[in-house]
XYZ file of C-alpha atoms in Angstrom:
161
model
C 75.441 108.510 111.514
C 75.544 105.371 113.632
C 78.370 102.927 112.982
C 77.134 99.435 112.166
C 78.767 96.045 112.117
C 79.038 94.453 108.710
C 78.932 90.676 108.381
C 79.443 88.323 105.427
C 75.764 88.537 104.443
C 76.024 92.335 104.244
C 79.192 92.030 102.153
C 77.443 89.599 99.796
C 74.541 92.035 99.451
C 76.903 94.913 98.671
C 78.751 92.771 96.114
C 75.504 91.819 94.378
C 74.095 95.338 94.417
C 77.211 96.968 93.011
C 77.191 94.449 90.172
C 73.465 94.726 89.425
C 71.351 97.163 91.429
C 68.242 96.134 89.501
C 68.012 92.796 91.313
C 64.700 92.472 93.123
C 64.595 92.035 96.872
C 63.371 88.461 96.309
C 66.356 87.661 94.063
C 68.803 89.258 96.525
C 67.310 87.311 99.424
C 67.605 84.022 97.528
C 71.231 84.671 96.594
C 72.346 85.511 100.136
C 70.119 82.854 101.746
C 67.948 85.069 103.953
C 64.227 85.814 103.997
C 62.969 88.721 101.863
C 61.997 90.828 104.934
C 65.451 90.279 106.457
C 67.074 91.198 103.150
C 65.012 94.379 102.880
C 65.952 95.417 106.432
C 69.638 94.761 105.775
C 69.684 96.735 102.525
C 67.851 99.642 104.185
C 70.369 99.574 107.036
C 73.263 99.665 104.522
C 71.627 102.671 102.794
C 71.014 104.449 106.091
C 74.615 103.856 107.206
C 75.947 105.346 103.962
C 77.536 102.201 102.526
C 75.355 102.620 99.443
C 75.513 106.144 98.037
C 73.111 105.883 95.100
C 71.807 103.701 92.290
C 72.572 104.760 88.746
C 72.571 103.441 85.197
C 76.053 103.275 83.673
C 75.802 104.489 80.081
C 78.143 103.704 77.217
C 79.814 106.915 76.014
C 80.911 105.146 72.823
C 77.336 104.106 71.944
C 76.010 107.561 72.785
C 78.773 109.225 70.788
C 77.778 107.171 67.750
C 74.112 108.159 68.128
C 74.682 111.808 69.027
C 77.812 112.231 66.882
C 79.647 113.716 69.878
C 81.846 112.577 72.685
C 85.301 113.331 73.975
C 86.736 111.928 77.191
C 89.882 113.354 78.726
C 91.943 112.436 81.765
C 93.476 115.642 83.062
C 96.312 116.233 85.527
C 96.155 119.564 87.354
C 98.957 121.039 89.461
C 98.348 124.077 91.632
C 100.816 126.779 92.675
C 99.621 126.812 96.279
C 98.639 123.578 98.036
C 97.150 124.963 101.233
C 93.930 123.312 102.313
C 91.855 126.340 101.354
C 93.359 126.386 97.829
C 92.889 122.639 97.323
C 89.323 122.810 98.653
C 88.504 125.774 96.406
C 89.709 124.048 93.234
C 88.021 120.788 94.198
C 84.700 122.552 94.826
C 84.807 124.209 91.394
C 85.777 120.958 89.662
C 83.087 118.788 91.250
C 80.435 121.449 90.563
C 81.148 121.348 86.813
C 78.839 118.955 84.950
C 81.574 117.886 82.521
C 83.714 116.517 85.367
C 82.786 112.865 85.879
C 85.445 112.008 88.445
C 87.780 114.113 90.575
C 90.658 112.812 92.687
C 93.253 114.516 94.869
C 96.451 112.605 94.203
C 99.995 112.361 95.457
C 102.777 112.421 94.400
C 102.824 114.381 91.159
C 99.901 116.570 90.219
C 97.434 117.748 92.844
C 94.331 116.521 91.009
C 93.309 114.027 88.358
C 89.935 114.608 86.750
C 88.022 112.621 84.174
C 85.907 114.822 81.950
C 83.429 114.062 79.220
C 82.488 116.783 76.758
C 80.824 116.933 73.359
C 83.889 117.849 71.290
C 87.155 119.803 71.272
C 85.482 123.256 71.389
C 83.574 122.067 74.467
C 86.863 120.903 76.004
C 88.369 124.336 75.293
C 85.423 125.981 77.077
C 85.912 123.629 80.046
C 89.648 124.337 80.125
C 88.996 128.082 80.159
C 86.346 127.716 82.867
C 88.312 125.466 85.211
C 91.978 125.972 84.421
C 92.794 129.190 82.569
C 90.668 131.476 84.755
C 92.048 130.039 88.017
C 95.212 131.981 88.982
C 96.287 129.085 91.220
C 96.421 126.519 88.383
C 100.085 126.096 87.467
C 100.045 123.187 85.030
C 97.442 121.186 83.111
C 98.192 118.022 81.173
C 95.317 116.409 79.263
C 95.187 112.899 77.842
C 92.387 112.206 75.353
C 90.800 108.774 75.338
C 90.834 106.959 72.037
C 89.311 103.795 73.492
C 87.818 102.785 76.820
C 89.037 99.238 77.385
C 87.443 98.845 80.821
C 85.221 100.807 83.163
C 84.217 99.085 86.369
C 82.775 101.256 89.130
C 83.106 98.432 91.616
C 84.722 98.447 95.051
C 86.625 95.216 95.600
C 86.883 93.741 99.052
C 87.937 90.435 100.589
C 85.178 88.179 101.750
């Protein structure tokens, strides 16, 4: 992948897109003060360079839980017995492959991983725990924190402009 130079117009585009990816090319162009063709080229270049990974809709788990009568979010600390690269990579691969895992981070100091999981209910969490933690001989310690309220969720990268 070719490395590209990013200027203030590119940063403004990234800021706008991470706040509202549904903005039309015309609206983006107006807000960053470039022509629509220039805006389209810049956004394509940012995609091609990997600065933009994907566009998604961020759903409200609380609203969905009320409609579906399900929903349990947990933040889980996982410590492994062995921290060699192959052991860390193996656990990480299993965690990110599981559909219930929304986010997975290698962290330091403290536990080796922090994961955010969303499951239907406590029996579903038990099944996840058995799948990811209990059956893995390298998992030493698991500490789960269950969300009672999500006060803020902002999947936004902040950067100086």
